[in-house]
mmCIF file of C-alpha atoms in Angstrom:
data_model
loop_
_atom_site.group_PDB
_atom_site.id
_atom_site.type_symbol
_atom_site.label_atom_id
_atom_site.label_comp_id
_atom_site.label_asym_id
_atom_site.label_seq_id
_atom_site.Cartn_x
_atom_site.Cartn_y
_atom_site.Cartn_z
ATOM 1 C CA UNK N 10 -30.936 -123.381 -117.545
ATOM 2 C CA UNK N 11 -33.486 -125.990 -118.542
ATOM 3 C CA UNK N 12 -35.005 -129.092 -116.513
ATOM 4 C CA UNK N 13 -37.116 -131.856 -117.364
ATOM 5 C CA UNK N 14 -39.286 -133.666 -114.994
ATOM 6 C CA UNK N 15 -40.675 -136.909 -115.410
ATOM 7 C CA UNK N 16 -43.087 -138.060 -112.083
ATOM 8 C CA UNK N 17 -43.544 -142.066 -112.968
ATOM 9 C CA UNK N 18 -40.233 -143.536 -111.817
ATOM 10 C CA UNK N 19 -42.360 -146.969 -113.414
ATOM 11 C CA UNK N 20 -44.704 -147.885 -115.602
ATOM 12 C CA UNK N 21 -47.335 -150.976 -116.030
ATOM 13 C CA UNK N 22 -49.692 -151.649 -119.305
ATOM 14 C CA UNK N 23 -51.514 -154.827 -120.312
ATOM 15 C CA UNK N 24 -50.041 -155.952 -123.958
ATOM 16 C CA UNK N 25 -52.210 -153.592 -126.612
ATOM 17 C CA UNK N 26 -53.368 -151.193 -123.902
ATOM 18 C CA UNK N 27 -52.065 -147.449 -124.415
ATOM 19 C CA UNK N 28 -49.931 -145.122 -121.975
ATOM 20 C CA UNK N 29 -48.622 -142.273 -121.257
ATOM 21 C CA UNK N 30 -45.435 -141.374 -119.597
ATOM 22 C CA UNK N 31 -45.753 -137.978 -118.463
ATOM 23 C CA UNK N 32 -43.437 -135.139 -119.194
ATOM 24 C CA UNK N 33 -42.836 -131.528 -118.046
ATOM 25 C CA UNK N 34 -40.251 -129.005 -118.804
ATOM 26 C CA UNK N 35 -39.064 -125.629 -117.180
ATOM 27 C CA UNK N 36 -36.741 -123.226 -119.385
ATOM 28 C CA UNK N 37 -37.392 -119.717 -120.599
ATOM 29 C CA UNK N 38 -36.298 -120.023 -124.074
ATOM 30 C CA UNK N 39 -39.285 -119.347 -126.829
ATOM 31 C CA UNK N 40 -37.924 -121.766 -129.617
ATOM 32 C CA UNK N 41 -36.440 -125.113 -128.506
ATOM 33 C CA UNK N 42 -36.708 -128.819 -129.458
ATOM 34 C CA UNK N 43 -38.880 -132.061 -127.293
ATOM 35 C CA UNK N 44 -37.580 -135.250 -127.944
ATOM 36 C CA UNK N 45 -38.431 -138.604 -126.664
ATOM 37 C CA UNK N 46 -35.634 -142.265 -126.486
ATOM 38 C CA UNK N 47 -36.034 -145.755 -125.074
ATOM 39 C CA UNK N 48 -33.656 -147.371 -123.350
ATOM 40 C CA UNK N 49 -33.510 -151.121 -123.485
ATOM 41 C CA UNK N 50 -31.633 -153.199 -121.291
ATOM 42 C CA UNK N 51 -29.121 -153.345 -123.836
ATOM 43 C CA UNK N 52 -27.911 -150.019 -122.782
ATOM 44 C CA UNK N 53 -28.336 -148.173 -126.540
ATOM 45 C CA UNK N 54 -30.357 -145.059 -126.305
ATOM 46 C CA UNK N 55 -33.189 -145.313 -129.484
ATOM 47 C CA UNK N 56 -34.642 -141.761 -130.532
ATOM 48 C CA UNK N 57 -38.579 -141.805 -131.245
ATOM 49 C CA UNK N 58 -40.287 -139.215 -131.102
ATOM 50 C CA UNK N 59 -38.978 -134.803 -132.121
ATOM 51 C CA UNK N 60 -41.635 -132.026 -131.748
ATOM 52 C CA UNK N 61 -40.383 -128.440 -131.779
ATOM 53 C CA UNK N 62 -41.864 -125.365 -129.998
ATOM 54 C CA UNK N 63 -43.392 -123.398 -132.911
ATOM 55 C CA UNK N 64 -45.147 -127.568 -134.460
ATOM 56 C CA UNK N 65 -49.068 -126.408 -134.150
ATOM 57 C CA UNK N 66 -50.142 -130.142 -134.389
ATOM 58 C CA UNK N 67 -48.436 -132.966 -132.209
ATOM 59 C CA UNK N 68 -45.982 -135.455 -133.453
ATOM 60 C CA UNK N 69 -46.833 -138.827 -134.644
ATOM 61 C CA UNK N 70 -44.621 -141.956 -135.640
ATOM 62 C CA UNK N 71 -45.863 -144.897 -136.091
ATOM 63 C CA UNK N 72 -47.282 -146.259 -132.290
ATOM 64 C CA UNK N 73 -46.147 -142.514 -130.945
ATOM 65 C CA UNK N 74 -47.404 -139.763 -130.285
ATOM 66 C CA UNK N 75 -45.961 -136.460 -128.695
ATOM 67 C CA UNK N 76 -49.169 -135.177 -126.618
ATOM 68 C CA UNK N 77 -47.815 -131.671 -126.411
ATOM 69 C CA UNK N 78 -49.148 -128.933 -124.212
ATOM 70 C CA UNK N 79 -47.331 -125.634 -124.786
ATOM 71 C CA UNK N 80 -48.887 -123.844 -121.893
ATOM 72 C CA UNK N 81 -48.774 -126.863 -119.700
ATOM 73 C CA UNK N 82 -45.603 -127.403 -120.512
ATOM 74 C CA UNK N 83 -46.180 -130.650 -120.814
ATOM 75 C CA UNK N 84 -44.910 -133.143 -123.499
ATOM 76 C CA UNK N 85 -46.395 -136.177 -122.967
ATOM 77 C CA UNK N 86 -45.313 -139.510 -124.822
ATOM 78 C CA UNK N 87 -48.718 -141.956 -125.610
ATOM 79 C CA UNK N 88 -47.319 -145.261 -127.118
ATOM 80 C CA UNK N 89 -50.697 -147.068 -128.542
ATOM 81 C CA UNK N 90 -50.800 -151.492 -128.674
ATOM 82 C CA UNK N 91 -47.568 -151.938 -126.317
ATOM 83 C CA UNK N 92 -46.609 -154.975 -127.362
ATOM 84 C CA UNK N 93 -43.632 -156.633 -125.152
ATOM 85 C CA UNK N 94 -40.991 -155.182 -126.493
ATOM 86 C CA UNK N 95 -42.147 -151.408 -125.601
ATOM 87 C CA UNK N 96 -40.693 -153.035 -122.336
ATOM 88 C CA UNK N 97 -37.774 -150.150 -121.387
ATOM 89 C CA UNK N 98 -36.831 -146.994 -120.262
ATOM 90 C CA UNK N 99 -37.984 -144.324 -121.688
ATOM 91 C CA UNK N 100 -36.132 -141.151 -121.592
ATOM 92 C CA UNK N 101 -38.170 -137.242 -122.750
ATOM 93 C CA UNK N 102 -35.015 -134.915 -123.273
ATOM 94 C CA UNK N 103 -34.934 -131.105 -124.507
ATOM 95 C CA UNK N 104 -32.668 -128.733 -126.632
ATOM 96 C CA UNK N 105 -32.399 -125.112 -126.075
ATOM 97 C CA UNK N 106 -32.690 -122.846 -129.247
ATOM 98 C CA UNK N 107 -30.232 -120.443 -130.687
ATOM 99 C CA UNK N 108 -26.520 -121.718 -130.816
ATOM 100 C CA UNK N 109 -26.736 -124.833 -128.025
ATOM 101 C CA UNK N 110 -29.819 -126.145 -129.930
ATOM 102 C CA UNK N 111 -27.016 -129.333 -129.180
ATOM 103 C CA UNK N 112 -27.012 -129.209 -125.561
ATOM 104 C CA UNK N 113 -29.621 -132.394 -124.747
ATOM 105 C CA UNK N 114 -31.409 -132.307 -121.356
ATOM 106 C CA UNK N 115 -32.715 -136.076 -119.952
ATOM 107 C CA UNK N 116 -35.220 -136.379 -117.497
ATOM 108 C CA UNK N 117 -34.602 -139.324 -114.918
ATOM 109 C CA UNK N 118 -36.832 -141.680 -117.288
ATOM 110 C CA UNK N 119 -39.627 -144.051 -116.428
ATOM 111 C CA UNK N 120 -39.495 -148.126 -116.556
ATOM 112 C CA UNK N 121 -42.207 -149.542 -118.640
ATOM 113 C CA UNK N 122 -43.053 -152.615 -118.195
ATOM 114 C CA UNK N 123 -45.479 -154.739 -120.294
ATOM 115 C CA UNK N 124 -47.470 -157.472 -119.308
ATOM 116 C CA UNK N 125 -48.478 -160.248 -121.522
ATOM 117 C CA UNK Z 4 -21.228 -151.041 -139.242
ATOM 118 C CA UNK Z 5 -24.473 -148.841 -139.424
ATOM 119 C CA UNK Z 6 -24.851 -146.073 -136.979
ATOM 120 C CA UNK Z 7 -22.824 -145.457 -134.349
ATOM 121 C CA UNK Z 8 -20.088 -147.938 -132.433
ATOM 122 C CA UNK Z 9 -18.651 -147.193 -129.329
ATOM 123 C CA UNK Z 10 -15.862 -150.361 -128.296
ATOM 124 C CA UNK Z 11 -15.509 -151.700 -125.934
ATOM 125 C CA UNK Z 12 -18.220 -152.895 -124.493
ATOM 126 C CA UNK Z 13 -17.658 -154.175 -121.339
ATOM 127 C CA UNK Z 14 -14.569 -152.457 -119.665
ATOM 128 C CA UNK Z 15 -12.749 -153.412 -115.431
ATOM 129 C CA UNK Z 16 -10.217 -151.264 -114.853
ATOM 130 C CA UNK Z 17 -8.272 -150.346 -111.917
ATOM 131 C CA UNK Z 18 -7.751 -146.586 -110.471
ATOM 132 C CA UNK Z 19 -4.304 -146.268 -111.432
ATOM 133 C CA UNK Z 20 -4.585 -147.810 -114.895
ATOM 134 C CA UNK Z 21 -4.767 -146.116 -118.831
ATOM 135 C CA UNK Z 22 -7.411 -146.938 -121.366
ATOM 136 C CA UNK Z 23 -9.450 -145.354 -123.702
ATOM 137 C CA UNK Z 24 -13.177 -145.815 -125.209
ATOM 138 C CA UNK Z 25 -13.463 -145.791 -128.661
ATOM 139 C CA UNK Z 26 -16.669 -144.125 -130.459
ATOM 140 C CA UNK Z 27 -17.307 -144.246 -134.428
ATOM 141 C CA UNK Z 28 -20.123 -142.687 -135.788
ATOM 142 C CA UNK Z 29 -20.808 -143.982 -139.801
ATOM 143 C CA UNK Z 30 -23.856 -141.863 -140.523
ATOM 144 C CA UNK Z 31 -21.440 -138.570 -142.240
ATOM 145 C CA UNK Z 32 -23.035 -136.264 -139.060
ATOM 146 C CA UNK Z 33 -21.018 -133.425 -138.140
ATOM 147 C CA UNK Z 34 -20.863 -133.299 -134.307
ATOM 148 C CA UNK Z 35 -20.319 -136.026 -131.199
ATOM 149 C CA UNK Z 36 -21.397 -135.500 -127.852
ATOM 150 C CA UNK Z 37 -19.976 -138.272 -125.180
ATOM 151 C CA UNK Z 38 -22.537 -138.435 -122.027
ATOM 152 C CA UNK Z 39 -22.118 -140.174 -118.834
ATOM 153 C CA UNK Z 40 -25.060 -142.606 -117.007
ATOM 154 C CA UNK Z 41 -24.676 -143.241 -113.684
ATOM 155 C CA UNK Z 42 -28.024 -145.216 -111.516
ATOM 156 C CA UNK Z 43 -30.647 -143.736 -110.632
ATOM 157 C CA UNK Z 44 -29.295 -139.728 -112.457
ATOM 158 C CA UNK Z 45 -30.064 -138.754 -115.823
ATOM 159 C CA UNK Z 46 -27.768 -138.611 -118.776
ATOM 160 C CA UNK Z 47 -24.886 -136.354 -117.839
ATOM 161 C CA UNK Z 48 -23.595 -134.273 -121.481
ATOM 162 C CA UNK Z 49 -19.582 -134.248 -120.759
ATOM 163 C CA UNK Z 50 -17.818 -133.763 -123.546
ATOM 164 C CA UNK Z 51 -19.280 -132.377 -127.233
ATOM 165 C CA UNK Z 52 -17.529 -131.519 -131.018
ATOM 166 C CA UNK Z 53 -18.481 -129.753 -133.543
ATOM 167 C CA UNK Z 54 -16.692 -130.286 -136.951
ATOM 168 C CA UNK Z 55 -14.046 -131.605 -134.607
ATOM 169 C CA UNK Z 56 -13.663 -128.982 -132.690
ATOM 170 C CA UNK Z 57 -14.208 -129.320 -129.118
ATOM 171 C CA UNK Z 58 -17.701 -126.480 -128.271
ATOM 172 C CA UNK Z 59 -18.348 -128.145 -124.569
ATOM 173 C CA UNK Z 60 -17.147 -129.699 -121.584
ATOM 174 C CA UNK Z 61 -19.420 -129.723 -119.132
ATOM 175 C CA UNK Z 62 -16.759 -128.549 -115.855
ATOM 176 C CA UNK Z 63 -15.167 -133.029 -116.450
ATOM 177 C CA UNK Z 64 -12.486 -134.314 -114.708
ATOM 178 C CA UNK Z 65 -9.400 -133.521 -116.274
ATOM 179 C CA UNK Z 66 -8.887 -137.627 -116.234
ATOM 180 C CA UNK Z 67 -11.213 -137.516 -118.413
ATOM 181 C CA UNK Z 68 -9.612 -136.085 -121.778
ATOM 182 C CA UNK Z 69 -11.383 -136.502 -125.011
ATOM 183 C CA UNK Z 70 -9.971 -136.533 -128.662
ATOM 184 C CA UNK Z 71 -11.450 -136.193 -131.922
ATOM 185 C CA UNK Z 72 -9.990 -136.962 -134.718
ATOM 186 C CA UNK Z 73 -12.210 -136.520 -137.904
ATOM 187 C CA UNK Z 74 -15.738 -136.437 -138.135
ATOM 188 C CA UNK Z 75 -16.514 -139.486 -137.713
ATOM 189 C CA UNK Z 76 -13.726 -141.250 -135.112
ATOM 190 C CA UNK Z 77 -14.317 -139.965 -130.876
ATOM 191 C CA UNK Z 78 -11.659 -140.982 -128.168
ATOM 192 C CA UNK Z 79 -11.742 -140.765 -124.162
ATOM 193 C CA UNK Z 80 -9.130 -141.069 -122.879
ATOM 194 C CA UNK Z 81 -9.268 -142.342 -119.479
ATOM 195 C CA UNK Z 82 -6.422 -142.329 -116.434
ATOM 196 C CA UNK Z 83 -6.503 -142.422 -112.774
ATOM 197 C CA UNK Z 84 -10.044 -142.456 -112.354
ATOM 198 C CA UNK Z 85 -12.446 -143.012 -109.063
ATOM 199 C CA UNK Z 86 -14.781 -145.696 -107.852
ATOM 200 C CA UNK Z 87 -17.533 -143.183 -108.706
ATOM 201 C CA UNK Z 88 -16.087 -143.032 -112.660
ATOM 202 C CA UNK Z 89 -18.390 -146.365 -113.622
ATOM 203 C CA UNK Z 90 -20.946 -145.450 -114.991
ATOM 204 C CA UNK Z 91 -21.935 -146.323 -118.854
ATOM 205 C CA UNK Z 92 -20.471 -144.134 -120.950
ATOM 206 C CA UNK Z 93 -22.478 -143.133 -124.697
ATOM 207 C CA UNK Z 94 -21.152 -142.095 -127.414
ATOM 208 C CA UNK Z 95 -23.288 -139.833 -129.722
ATOM 209 C CA UNK Z 96 -23.437 -138.068 -133.042
ATOM 210 C CA UNK Z 97 -25.655 -135.629 -135.116
ATOM 211 C CA UNK Z 98 -25.781 -133.016 -137.629
ATOM 212 C CA UNK Z 99 -25.181 -130.017 -135.673
ATOM 213 C CA UNK Z 100 -27.170 -127.557 -137.429
ATOM 214 C CA UNK Z 101 -31.158 -126.805 -136.274
ATOM 215 C CA UNK Z 102 -32.625 -129.714 -133.945
ATOM 216 C CA UNK Z 103 -31.711 -132.611 -134.905
ATOM 217 C CA UNK Z 104 -32.369 -135.978 -133.535
ATOM 218 C CA UNK Z 105 -28.899 -136.986 -131.791
ATOM 219 C CA UNK Z 106 -28.020 -140.977 -132.507
ATOM 220 C CA UNK Z 107 -26.581 -142.749 -129.505
ATOM 221 C CA UNK Z 108 -23.805 -146.331 -129.884
ATOM 222 C CA UNK Z 109 -24.755 -148.958 -127.580
ATOM 223 C CA UNK Z 110 -22.138 -147.585 -124.344
ATOM 224 C CA UNK Z 111 -19.216 -148.643 -122.996
ATOM 225 C CA UNK Z 112 -20.433 -150.214 -119.047
ATOM 226 C CA UNK Z 113 -17.211 -148.936 -117.301
ATOM 227 C CA UNK Z 114 -15.997 -150.492 -113.980
ATOM 228 C CA UNK Z 115 -13.574 -148.500 -111.701
ATOM 229 C CA UNK Z 116 -12.431 -150.938 -108.954
#
């Protein structure tokens, strides 16, 4: 069974500063995928970034980067130059390998508030 | 329409009502999903359809009945629900091969009285 742990229920950051949202995972699979999603108050889950377990480089997408430390089983999301529109819930998720790669397991989320 | 759409966006129903949630994806994907998001709980995967066949049913009570008539449409039929079924119901779609990200709709906020 897979498990995602997000230990920060809430985080605050000043506008234009960087913030790191923590995510650790537990799996016995050798191959897996890691995802981060953003959920604004409107409810829609927005895909941000993906990291494969065999990817040697950390994933980056614009202001988002994923700090992947495989040995520590952590996949932290780093948001640079925070904007007011970044205020939302952020979910870390993973899928197993093999034929079950559609099964997304989500963490409980971190509520990020960006202050002006 | 683009992406994944869901209707209705809000639904209030009594425990004896029958209603349906609708999801439509305009992305050409071949897999569709229903999730339940309750307050202070992680998203729970309910059902998965791949190539219009149900491949996952996560011990969901029979008062929830999914239907996938084609690869673009997914329904969730509801009957005799309980107040604890009140939640945000999210639909998603993806390509079923490899680690493709799932694209989500805006959700239906369901309240069961």
